[in-house]
XYZ file of C-alpha atoms in Angstrom:
330
model
C 74.921 19.457 38.234
C 77.664 19.201 39.742
C 79.225 15.991 41.796
C 79.707 18.098 44.930
C 75.763 19.142 44.690
C 74.902 15.280 44.222
C 75.878 14.007 47.626
C 73.613 10.710 47.924
C 75.790 7.596 46.633
C 73.327 5.957 43.986
C 74.089 3.788 40.577
C 71.220 3.356 38.107
C 68.609 0.667 38.703
C 69.617 -0.928 35.169
C 72.770 -1.539 36.413
C 71.894 -2.996 39.800
C 69.237 -5.590 37.904
C 71.896 -6.424 35.630
C 74.389 -7.665 38.737
C 71.515 -9.595 40.401
C 70.212 -11.162 37.193
C 73.895 -12.470 36.610
C 74.269 -13.615 40.245
C 70.961 -15.005 39.803
C 71.643 -16.865 36.503
C 74.425 -18.628 37.898
C 72.253 -20.344 41.005
C 72.000 -17.584 43.516
C 68.653 -17.094 45.054
C 67.154 -14.041 43.682
C 64.769 -13.177 46.558
C 67.368 -13.861 48.908
C 69.903 -11.850 47.316
C 67.406 -8.843 47.416
C 66.858 -9.221 51.007
C 70.167 -10.168 52.301
C 71.880 -6.805 50.102
C 69.314 -4.473 51.295
C 67.698 -3.858 47.485
C 63.938 -3.482 47.184
C 62.234 -6.642 46.854
C 60.564 -5.482 43.710
C 64.063 -4.693 41.983
C 63.470 -6.221 38.843
C 60.072 -4.507 38.060
C 60.994 -0.892 39.729
C 60.238 2.000 37.937
C 62.986 3.815 40.332
C 65.651 4.859 38.207
C 68.816 4.416 40.966
C 69.327 2.606 43.963
C 71.858 3.337 46.982
C 75.317 2.053 45.705
C 75.745 1.012 49.046
C 73.574 -1.944 48.409
C 75.037 -2.760 45.582
C 78.680 -3.435 47.545
C 76.595 -5.608 49.817
C 75.229 -7.648 46.942
C 78.778 -7.967 45.428
C 80.381 -9.210 48.736
C 77.512 -11.414 49.407
C 77.755 -12.778 45.904
C 81.281 -13.386 45.985
C 81.374 -15.290 49.359
C 78.783 -17.782 47.800
C 79.948 -18.440 44.646
C 83.730 -18.117 45.732
C 86.229 -15.204 44.385
C 87.648 -16.699 41.274
C 84.064 -17.414 39.856
C 82.657 -14.262 40.835
C 85.644 -12.042 39.316
C 84.424 -14.179 36.162
C 80.976 -13.397 36.586
C 81.922 -10.002 37.133
C 83.988 -9.275 34.074
C 80.992 -10.733 31.935
C 78.616 -8.739 33.591
C 80.462 -5.414 33.089
C 81.824 -6.412 29.931
C 78.490 -7.390 27.938
C 75.899 -5.658 29.963
C 76.844 -2.420 32.115
C 79.431 -1.012 29.754
C 77.695 -0.936 26.144
C 75.262 1.688 27.964
C 77.885 4.033 28.589
C 80.185 3.602 25.568
C 77.574 5.765 23.625
C 79.238 8.400 25.397
C 82.640 7.796 23.991
C 81.560 7.818 20.329
C 81.889 11.240 20.194
C 86.028 11.418 21.110
C 88.463 11.036 18.384
C 91.129 9.462 20.400
C 91.672 7.827 23.756
C 93.279 10.302 25.197
C 90.574 12.687 24.532
C 87.896 10.797 25.918
C 90.167 9.724 29.253
C 90.781 13.606 29.345
C 86.719 13.892 29.755
C 86.215 10.895 31.714
C 85.021 12.735 34.607
C 82.106 14.405 33.006
C 81.239 11.046 31.206
C 80.947 9.432 34.191
C 79.023 12.123 36.127
C 76.338 12.079 33.151
C 75.908 8.334 33.660
C 76.225 8.322 37.685
C 76.252 11.801 39.492
C 77.467 10.513 42.475
C 80.794 8.743 41.302
C 84.104 10.075 41.661
C 85.975 9.062 38.702
C 89.059 11.460 37.228
C 91.923 10.986 34.801
C 95.739 12.469 36.424
C 99.032 12.579 35.554
C 101.429 12.323 37.926
C 105.475 12.074 37.461
C 104.975 11.478 33.898
C 102.765 8.371 34.153
C 98.920 8.965 33.620
C 96.458 7.371 35.953
C 92.637 6.383 35.290
C 91.386 6.897 39.027
C 88.126 6.127 41.174
C 87.854 7.278 44.845
C 84.785 5.840 46.787
C 84.051 6.117 50.105
C 83.538 2.858 52.965
C 87.264 1.896 53.473
C 86.034 0.851 57.120
C 83.657 -1.776 55.300
C 84.403 -5.420 55.147
C 83.476 -5.223 51.376
C 85.607 -2.025 50.480
C 88.437 -4.180 49.168
C 85.475 -5.414 46.143
C 85.053 -2.050 45.716
C 88.119 -1.353 44.249
C 88.345 -4.331 42.621
C 85.153 -3.509 40.792
C 86.943 -0.522 39.658
C 89.693 -2.204 38.475
C 87.775 -4.731 36.468
C 85.508 -1.970 35.246
C 88.438 0.130 33.863
C 90.270 -2.865 32.380
C 87.127 -3.744 30.579
C 86.349 -0.243 29.380
C 89.852 0.010 28.040
C 89.965 -3.513 26.216
C 86.380 -2.255 24.341
C 87.876 1.543 23.309
C 90.951 -0.486 22.095
C 88.748 -3.050 20.732
C 91.268 -5.688 21.776
C 92.210 -7.371 25.291
C 93.944 -5.047 27.506
C 95.337 -5.752 30.621
C 96.838 -3.302 33.021
C 100.801 -3.320 34.377
C 100.271 -0.956 37.452
C 97.763 -0.465 39.689
C 97.000 1.696 42.805
C 94.725 0.773 45.725
C 93.510 2.561 49.014
C 93.315 -0.123 51.211
C 96.071 -2.170 52.369
C 94.255 -5.727 51.937
C 94.863 -6.882 48.624
C 93.893 -10.680 48.423
C 91.180 -9.648 46.191
C 92.304 -7.320 44.049
C 95.263 -9.329 43.414
C 92.659 -11.950 41.816
C 91.510 -9.218 39.059
C 94.844 -8.198 37.758
C 97.681 -10.090 35.741
C 100.605 -11.776 37.810
C 103.176 -9.341 36.810
C 100.868 -6.134 37.278
C 102.609 -4.371 40.079
C 100.477 -3.218 42.668
C 100.947 -0.246 45.068
C 98.794 0.027 48.297
C 97.521 2.600 50.541
C 97.346 5.566 48.024
C 95.066 8.280 47.983
C 92.399 6.450 45.283
C 91.770 3.060 43.303
C 94.048 3.869 39.731
C 94.719 2.229 36.712
C 98.172 3.183 34.811
C 97.293 4.136 31.231
C 100.592 3.950 29.035
C 100.787 6.833 27.495
C 101.034 5.334 23.953
C 97.422 4.623 24.287
C 96.348 8.098 24.174
C 97.289 9.260 20.624
C 95.036 5.972 19.156
C 91.801 6.362 17.887
C 88.938 4.839 19.999
C 88.070 1.787 18.111
C 84.521 0.528 19.348
C 82.882 -2.312 17.336
C 79.244 -1.966 16.492
C 78.618 -4.927 18.593
C 80.169 -3.058 21.900
C 77.214 -0.628 21.830
C 73.837 -1.293 23.129
C 70.936 0.414 22.301
C 71.094 3.813 22.734
C 69.711 4.385 26.536
C 66.927 6.610 27.665
C 68.176 9.768 29.690
C 68.144 8.730 33.131
C 66.503 12.107 34.895
C 68.772 13.120 38.070
C 67.152 15.082 40.465
C 68.473 18.179 41.617
C 67.831 18.685 45.163
C 69.075 16.878 48.086
C 65.086 16.049 49.103
C 63.947 15.026 45.550
C 66.851 12.277 45.714
C 66.201 11.394 49.005
C 62.810 10.578 48.549
C 63.253 8.763 45.116
C 65.887 6.502 46.530
C 63.578 5.551 49.198
C 60.301 5.196 47.590
C 60.779 1.626 46.607
C 61.282 0.886 50.047
C 58.451 2.217 51.284
C 56.387 -1.042 50.584
C 58.617 -3.401 52.468
C 58.694 -2.333 55.919
C 58.073 0.372 58.169
C 60.341 3.042 57.150
C 62.340 4.529 60.029
C 65.021 7.291 59.962
C 67.430 4.977 61.012
C 67.066 2.351 58.110
C 66.668 5.223 55.812
C 70.323 6.871 56.923
C 71.560 3.308 56.759
C 70.689 3.182 53.077
C 71.490 6.535 52.323
C 75.057 5.871 53.775
C 74.710 8.743 56.584
C 74.715 9.112 60.330
C 71.092 9.880 61.263
C 71.946 13.591 62.363
C 73.698 14.172 59.318
C 70.453 13.139 57.387
C 68.599 15.247 59.581
C 70.727 18.255 59.402
C 70.486 17.855 55.565
C 67.098 17.697 55.519
C 66.568 20.567 57.814
C 68.856 22.822 55.612
C 66.274 22.074 53.043
C 63.379 23.101 55.125
C 61.990 19.837 55.568
C 62.091 16.790 57.718
C 62.210 12.795 57.646
C 58.658 12.711 58.763
C 57.122 15.243 55.973
C 59.478 13.002 53.299
C 58.075 9.904 54.881
C 54.514 11.100 54.836
C 54.514 11.797 51.419
C 56.039 8.781 50.399
C 53.447 6.907 52.162
C 50.896 9.161 50.507
C 52.255 8.697 46.797
C 52.628 4.757 47.461
C 48.998 4.841 48.656
C 47.974 7.132 45.931
C 49.508 4.313 43.391
C 48.172 1.141 44.990
C 44.497 2.730 45.111
C 45.024 3.856 41.187
C 46.148 0.122 40.693
C 42.548 -1.119 42.245
C 43.789 -2.600 45.405
C 41.443 -2.469 48.773
C 42.190 0.088 51.175
C 42.487 -2.445 53.940
C 45.253 -4.248 51.467
C 46.819 -0.901 50.792
C 46.928 -0.122 54.482
C 48.643 -3.348 55.065
C 51.484 -3.242 52.450
C 52.494 0.234 53.931
C 52.772 -1.164 57.332
C 49.290 0.112 59.313
C 47.817 -1.868 62.210
C 44.829 -0.979 61.264
C 42.791 0.894 58.233
C 41.881 4.292 60.725
C 45.472 4.864 61.399
C 46.129 4.699 58.021
C 43.128 6.921 57.123
C 44.145 9.289 59.548
C 47.614 9.426 58.055
C 46.484 9.843 54.174
C 44.118 12.717 55.377
C 47.011 14.515 57.238
C 48.992 14.640 53.988
C 46.239 15.267 51.413
C 43.351 16.758 53.056
C 40.928 13.723 51.788
C 40.104 10.519 53.317
C 41.327 7.338 51.139
C 37.773 6.536 50.520
C 36.991 9.887 48.989
C 40.379 9.647 46.965
C 39.573 6.149 45.574
C 35.966 7.433 44.138
C 38.042 10.187 42.405
C 40.182 7.642 40.701
C 37.541 4.935 40.476
């Protein structure tokens, strides 16, 4: 599936768990982090395979505010280098040289996160490892660029199996206070560019990839990326159904769309937000019933004011009352 087909910015849930857990280990309140960043309350147990990337950006911003920029940069390097990179490094083992891998880096990262926009370009005789992310208007965009720079730096360190630091960096923003704290003092920094980029010296491209055995985690299970927009919306929103009344306004915010754009995209696939929400509620209701919970508990968890209201909604989707469904799975 091409990135153009995968329009919803998401990241793997496992990566989100790593960042939340590391921040929690350094003293931040886990439940408060999840609530304020907009991540599902049951993130650490969730079976959903991905979460909105906008929530992760918010998590990084909030955590850095509480821990301080300098301390959080160290935490970010630790999380990326020791917990996040080892998962994706398996995809680099089939390439003989660093140049071979970087030439294919767009496909490598699309396999890992289809909504990502990562690429390798040559400009005026220089090679750049680039990331283009949305949301420049957000107050935490500087952290998006800082995260990309730290990630690329840690990745090059792993591929070379030695400490590596960039000598030139490009950013989209003109605000650079945070970015300056993740690059060496003598690193050249260019602002207001088309994308975030780290210059890779030409002499490194012919070097063999030198991954150490300890740099690799266990080979990760294949994550199933849904092919349709509707399926992806369903998967991303499902963890939020148990928490609150899922309005189209909140759904659009989670998915980084305007309400009108979300409605238009769903209409294009011959569905609507109401249909998706009804099916989400039905899916989660079935899971809760199968777990043995009472119907009153299920109705309450899904935000219904009373059991009859829930029963009508359940029957509208399934054709069965929840009492009948409970008997069939009991």
